[in-house]
Coordinates of N, CA and C and ligand atoms in Angstrom, one line a residue:
M1063 N -196.7 59.9 -371.8 CA -195.9 59.2 -372.9 C -196.4 59.6 -374.3
K1064 N -197.7 59.5 -374.4 CA -198.3 59.9 -375.7 C -197.9 61.3 -376.0
K1065 N -198.1 62.1 -375.0 CA -197.8 63.6 -375.1 C -196.3 63.8 -375.6
M1066 N -195.4 63.0 -375.0 CA -194.0 63.1 -375.4 C -193.8 62.7 -376.9
M1067 N -194.5 61.7 -377.3 CA -194.3 61.3 -378.7 C -194.9 62.3 -379.6
I1068 N -196.0 62.9 -379.2 CA -196.5 64.0 -380.1 C -195.5 65.1 -380.2
A1069 N -194.9 65.5 -379.0 CA -193.9 66.6 -379.0 C -192.7 66.2 -379.9
A1070 N -192.3 64.9 -379.8 CA -191.1 64.5 -380.6 C -191.5 64.6 -382.1
V1071 N -192.7 64.2 -382.5 CA -193.0 64.2 -383.9 C -193.1 65.7 -384.4
A1072 N -193.7 66.5 -383.5 CA -193.8 67.9 -383.8 C -192.4 68.5 -384.0
A1073 N -191.5 68.2 -383.1 CA -190.1 68.7 -383.2 C -189.4 68.2 -384.5
M1074 N -189.7 67.0 -384.9 CA -189.1 66.5 -386.1 C -189.6 67.2 -387.3
A1075 N -190.9 67.4 -387.3 CA -191.6 68.1 -388.4 C -191.0 69.5 -388.5
L1076 N -190.8 70.2 -387.4 CA -190.2 71.5 -387.4 C -188.8 71.5 -387.9
G1077 N -188.0 70.5 -387.5 CA -186.7 70.3 -387.9 C -186.6 70.2 -389.4
A1078 N -187.5 69.3 -389.9 CA -187.5 69.1 -391.4 C -187.8 70.4 -392.1
F1079 N -188.7 71.1 -391.5 CA -189.1 72.4 -392.2 C -187.9 73.4 -392.1
A1080 N -187.2 73.4 -391.0 CA -186.1 74.4 -390.9 C -185.0 74.1 -391.8
T1081 N -184.8 72.8 -392.1 CA -183.7 72.5 -393.0 C -184.0 72.7 -394.5
T1082 N -185.3 72.5 -394.8 CA -185.7 72.6 -396.2 C -186.0 74.0 -396.6
A1083 N -186.7 74.7 -395.7 CA -187.0 76.1 -396.0 C -185.9 77.0 -395.6
S1084 N -185.5 77.9 -396.6 CA -184.4 78.8 -396.2 C -184.9 80.2 -396.0
A1085 N -186.3 80.3 -395.9 CA -186.8 81.7 -395.7 C -186.2 82.3 -394.4
K1086 N -185.7 83.5 -394.6 CA -185.1 84.1 -393.4 C -186.2 84.9 -392.7
P1087 N -186.1 84.9 -391.4 CA -187.0 85.8 -390.6 C -186.6 87.2 -390.8
F1088 N -187.5 88.2 -390.4 CA -187.2 89.6 -390.6 C -185.9 90.0 -389.8
C1089 N -185.6 89.2 -388.8 CA -184.4 89.5 -387.9 C -183.1 89.7 -388.8
A1090 N -183.1 89.0 -389.9 CA -181.9 89.0 -390.8 C -181.5 90.3 -391.3
T1091 N -182.5 91.3 -391.4 CA -182.2 92.6 -391.8 C -181.1 93.2 -390.9
C1092 N -181.1 92.9 -389.7 CA -180.3 93.6 -388.7 C -179.3 92.7 -388.0
H1093 N -179.5 91.4 -388.1 CA -178.6 90.4 -387.3 C -178.0 89.4 -388.2
A1094 N -176.8 89.0 -387.9 CA -176.2 87.8 -388.5 C -175.6 87.0 -387.4
G1095 N -175.1 85.8 -387.7 CA -174.5 84.9 -386.7 C -173.3 85.4 -386.0
H1096 N -172.3 85.7 -386.9 CA -171.0 86.1 -386.4 C -170.5 87.5 -386.8
K1097 N -171.4 88.3 -387.3 CA -171.0 89.6 -387.7 C -172.0 90.6 -387.2
D1098 N -171.5 91.8 -386.8 CA -172.4 92.8 -386.3 C -173.0 93.5 -387.6
K1099 N -174.3 93.8 -387.5 CA -174.9 94.5 -388.6 C -175.5 95.8 -387.9
V1100 N -176.8 96.0 -388.1 CA -177.4 97.1 -387.4 C -177.5 96.7 -385.9
G1101 N -177.7 95.5 -385.6 CA -177.7 94.9 -384.3 C -176.5 94.0 -384.1
P1102 N -176.2 93.7 -382.8 CA -175.1 92.8 -382.5 C -175.2 91.4 -383.2
S1103 N -174.1 90.8 -383.4 CA -174.1 89.4 -383.9 C -174.8 88.5 -382.9
F1104 N -175.4 87.4 -383.3 CA -176.1 86.5 -382.4 C -175.0 85.9 -381.5
E1105 N -173.8 85.8 -382.0 CA -172.7 85.2 -381.2 C -172.5 86.1 -379.9
K1106 N -172.5 87.4 -380.1 CA -172.4 88.3 -379.0 C -173.6 88.3 -378.0
V1107 N -174.8 88.2 -378.7 CA -176.0 88.2 -377.9 C -176.0 86.9 -377.0
V1108 N -175.7 85.8 -377.6 CA -175.7 84.5 -376.8 C -174.6 84.6 -375.7
A1109 N -173.5 85.2 -376.0 CA -172.4 85.3 -375.0 C -172.9 86.1 -373.9
A1110 N -173.7 87.2 -374.2 CA -174.1 88.1 -373.1 C -175.2 87.4 -372.2
Y1111 N -176.0 86.6 -372.9 CA -177.1 85.9 -372.1 C -176.6 84.6 -371.5
G1112 N -175.6 84.0 -372.0 CA -175.1 82.8 -371.5 C -175.5 81.5 -372.3
S1113 N -176.6 81.6 -373.0 CA -177.0 80.4 -373.8 C -178.2 80.8 -374.7
V1114 N -178.4 80.0 -375.7 CA -179.5 80.3 -376.7 C -180.8 80.2 -375.9
D1115 N -180.9 79.2 -375.0 CA -182.1 79.0 -374.2 C -182.5 80.3 -373.5
A1116 N -181.4 80.9 -372.9 CA -181.7 82.2 -372.1 C -182.1 83.3 -373.0
V1117 N -181.6 83.4 -374.2 CA -182.0 84.4 -375.1 C -183.5 84.3 -375.5
F1118 N -183.9 83.0 -375.7 CA -185.3 82.8 -376.1 C -186.2 82.9 -374.9
E1119 N -185.7 82.5 -373.8 CA -186.5 82.7 -372.6 C -186.9 84.2 -372.4
F1120 N -185.9 85.0 -372.7 CA -186.2 86.5 -372.6 C -187.2 86.9 -373.7
L1121 N -186.9 86.5 -375.0 CA -187.7 86.9 -376.1 C -189.1 86.4 -375.9
N1122 N -189.3 85.2 -375.4 CA -190.6 84.7 -375.2 C -191.3 85.1 -373.9
S1123 N -190.7 85.9 -373.2 CA -191.3 86.4 -371.9 C -192.0 87.7 -372.3
D1124 N -192.5 88.4 -371.2 CA -192.9 89.8 -371.5 C -192.1 90.8 -370.8
A1125 N -190.9 90.4 -370.4 CA -189.9 91.2 -369.8 C -189.5 92.4 -370.7
P1126 N -189.4 93.6 -370.1 CA -188.9 94.7 -370.9 C -187.5 94.5 -371.4
L1127 N -187.1 95.2 -372.5 CA -185.8 95.1 -373.1 C -184.8 95.9 -372.2
E1128 N -183.9 95.2 -371.6 CA -182.8 95.9 -371.0 C -181.5 95.4 -371.6
P1129 N -181.0 96.1 -372.6 CA -179.9 95.6 -373.4 C -178.7 95.0 -372.6
K1130 N -178.4 93.8 -372.9 CA -177.3 93.1 -372.3 C -176.0 93.2 -373.0
V1131 N -176.1 93.6 -374.3 CA -174.8 93.8 -375.1 C -174.5 95.3 -375.0
A1132 N -173.6 95.6 -374.1 CA -173.3 97.0 -373.7 C -173.0 97.9 -374.9
E1133 N -172.2 97.3 -375.8 CA -171.7 98.0 -377.0 C -172.9 98.5 -377.8
F1134 N -174.1 97.9 -377.8 CA -175.2 98.2 -378.6 C -176.4 98.8 -377.8
A1135 N -176.1 99.1 -376.5 CA -177.2 99.5 -375.6 C -177.9 100.8 -376.1
S1136 N -177.1 101.7 -376.7 CA -177.7 102.9 -377.2 C -178.7 102.7 -378.3
K1137 N -178.7 101.5 -378.9 CA -179.6 101.3 -380.0 C -180.9 100.5 -379.6
K1138 N -181.1 100.5 -378.3 CA -182.2 99.8 -377.7 C -183.5 100.1 -378.4
N1139 N -183.8 101.3 -378.8 CA -185.1 101.7 -379.4 C -185.3 101.0 -380.7
T1140 N -184.2 100.7 -381.4 CA -184.3 100.0 -382.7 C -184.9 98.6 -382.5
M1141 N -184.4 98.0 -381.4 CA -184.8 96.6 -381.2 C -186.2 96.5 -380.5
K1142 N -186.5 97.5 -379.8 CA -187.8 97.5 -379.0 C -189.0 97.2 -379.9
G1143 N -189.1 97.8 -381.0 CA -190.3 97.6 -381.9 C -190.2 96.2 -382.5
Q1144 N -189.0 95.7 -382.7 CA -188.8 94.4 -383.3 C -189.2 93.3 -382.3
L1145 N -188.9 93.6 -381.1 CA -189.3 92.7 -380.0 C -190.8 92.5 -379.9
K1146 N -191.5 93.6 -380.1 CA -192.9 93.7 -380.1 C -193.5 92.8 -381.2
K1147 N -192.8 93.0 -382.4 CA -193.2 92.3 -383.6 C -193.0 90.8 -383.4
Y1148 N -191.8 90.4 -382.8 CA -191.5 89.0 -382.6 C -192.6 88.4 -381.6
R1149 N -192.9 89.1 -380.6 CA -193.8 88.6 -379.6 C -195.2 88.3 -380.1
K1150 N -195.5 88.9 -381.2 CA -196.9 88.7 -381.8 C -196.9 87.5 -382.7
L1151 N -195.7 86.9 -383.0 CA -195.7 85.7 -383.9 C -196.3 84.5 -383.2
N1152 N -196.8 83.6 -384.0 CA -197.4 82.4 -383.3 C -196.2 81.4 -383.0
D1153 N -196.5 80.4 -382.3 CA -195.4 79.5 -381.8 C -194.6 78.9 -382.9
E1154 N -195.3 78.6 -384.0 CA -194.6 77.9 -385.1 C -193.6 78.9 -385.7
K1155 N -194.0 80.1 -385.9 CA -193.0 81.2 -386.4 C -191.9 81.4 -385.5
K1156 N -192.2 81.4 -384.2 CA -191.1 81.6 -383.2 C -190.1 80.5 -383.2
A1157 N -190.6 79.3 -383.4 CA -189.7 78.1 -383.5 C -188.9 78.3 -384.8
E1158 N -189.4 78.8 -385.8 CA -188.6 79.0 -387.1 C -187.5 80.1 -386.8
V1159 N -187.9 81.1 -386.1 CA -186.8 82.1 -385.8 C -185.7 81.5 -385.0
R1160 N -186.1 80.7 -384.0 CA -185.0 80.0 -383.2 C -184.2 79.1 -384.0
A1161 N -184.8 78.3 -384.9 CA -184.0 77.4 -385.7 C -183.1 78.2 -386.6
W1162 N -183.5 79.3 -387.1 CA -182.7 80.1 -388.0 C -181.5 80.7 -387.2
V1163 N -181.8 81.2 -386.0 CA -180.8 81.8 -385.1 C -179.7 80.7 -384.9
E1164 N -180.1 79.5 -384.5 CA -179.2 78.4 -384.2 C -178.4 78.1 -385.5
E1165 N -179.0 78.1 -386.6 CA -178.3 77.9 -387.9 C -177.2 78.9 -388.1
Q1166 N -177.5 80.2 -387.7 CA -176.5 81.3 -388.0 C -175.3 81.2 -387.1
I1167 N -175.5 80.7 -385.9 CA -174.3 80.7 -384.9 C -173.5 79.4 -385.0
K1168 N -173.8 78.5 -385.8 CA -173.0 77.3 -386.0 C -171.6 77.6 -386.3
Ligands
HEC1246 C1 -184.3 97.0 -387.4 C2 -183.2 96.2 -386.9 C3 -183.4 95.0 -386.1 C4 -184.2 93.9 -386.4 C5 -185.1 93.7 -387.6 C6 -184.1 93.0 -385.3 N1 -183.2 93.5 -384.3 FE1 -182.5 92.5 -382.6 N2 -181.4 94.2 -382.2 C7 -181.3 95.3 -383.0 C8 -180.4 96.2 -382.3 C9 -180.0 97.6 -382.8 C10 -180.0 95.6 -381.1 C11 -179.1 96.2 -380.0 C12 -179.9 97.0 -378.9 C13 -180.4 96.1 -377.8 O1 -179.6 95.2 -377.4 O2 -181.5 96.3 -377.4 C14 -180.7 94.3 -381.0 C15 -180.6 93.4 -380.0 C16 -181.1 92.1 -380.0 C17 -181.0 91.2 -378.9 C18 -180.2 91.4 -377.6 C19 -181.1 92.2 -376.6 C20 -180.3 92.5 -375.4 O3 -180.8 92.2 -374.3 O4 -179.2 93.1 -375.5 C21 -181.7 90.1 -379.3 C22 -181.8 88.8 -378.5 C23 -182.2 90.3 -380.6 N3 -181.9 91.6 -381.0 C24 -182.9 89.4 -381.3 C25 -183.6 89.7 -382.5 C26 -184.5 88.8 -383.1 C27 -184.7 87.3 -382.7 C28 -185.0 89.4 -384.2 C29 -186.1 88.9 -385.2 C30 -187.3 88.4 -384.5 C31 -184.4 90.8 -384.2 N4 -183.6 90.9 -383.2 C32 -184.7 91.7 -385.2 C33 -181.8 95.5 -384.2 C34 -182.8 94.7 -384.8

């Protein structure tokens, strides 16, 4: 119970941070919510994975990149290095990336 409350408070603190801080993660260079840039829109990525949860399950795992967005599969090497960079972030930064992604696909 106590653990759950701590988690809830932490989530609230993160939420507050995500809405007040507009700092974009480095992903923004190549991704947007509804528009393709260097990489596919997050809308397409989420559609390919089925859910935001599934996307972050992959990102937070150590599974190799096997592009699911067929249209962009040939650009896999561009994302590969970015994935490495993402996986080195601490949990707080990863949560910020997720909050930002969710904001983009609204
Ligand atoms: C230098 C450009 C670049 C940056 C920066 C970048 N990406 Fe990507 N991303 C790509 C490209 C190109 C693809 C398409 C190739 C692929 O799917 O592997 C892609 C694909 C993806 C995919 C789909 C992978 C799949 O299975 O098809 C996800 C999820 C993703 N990016 C998330 C992120 C996140 C989160 C960040 C920031 C932490 C990020 N990207 C930063 C270029 C970038």
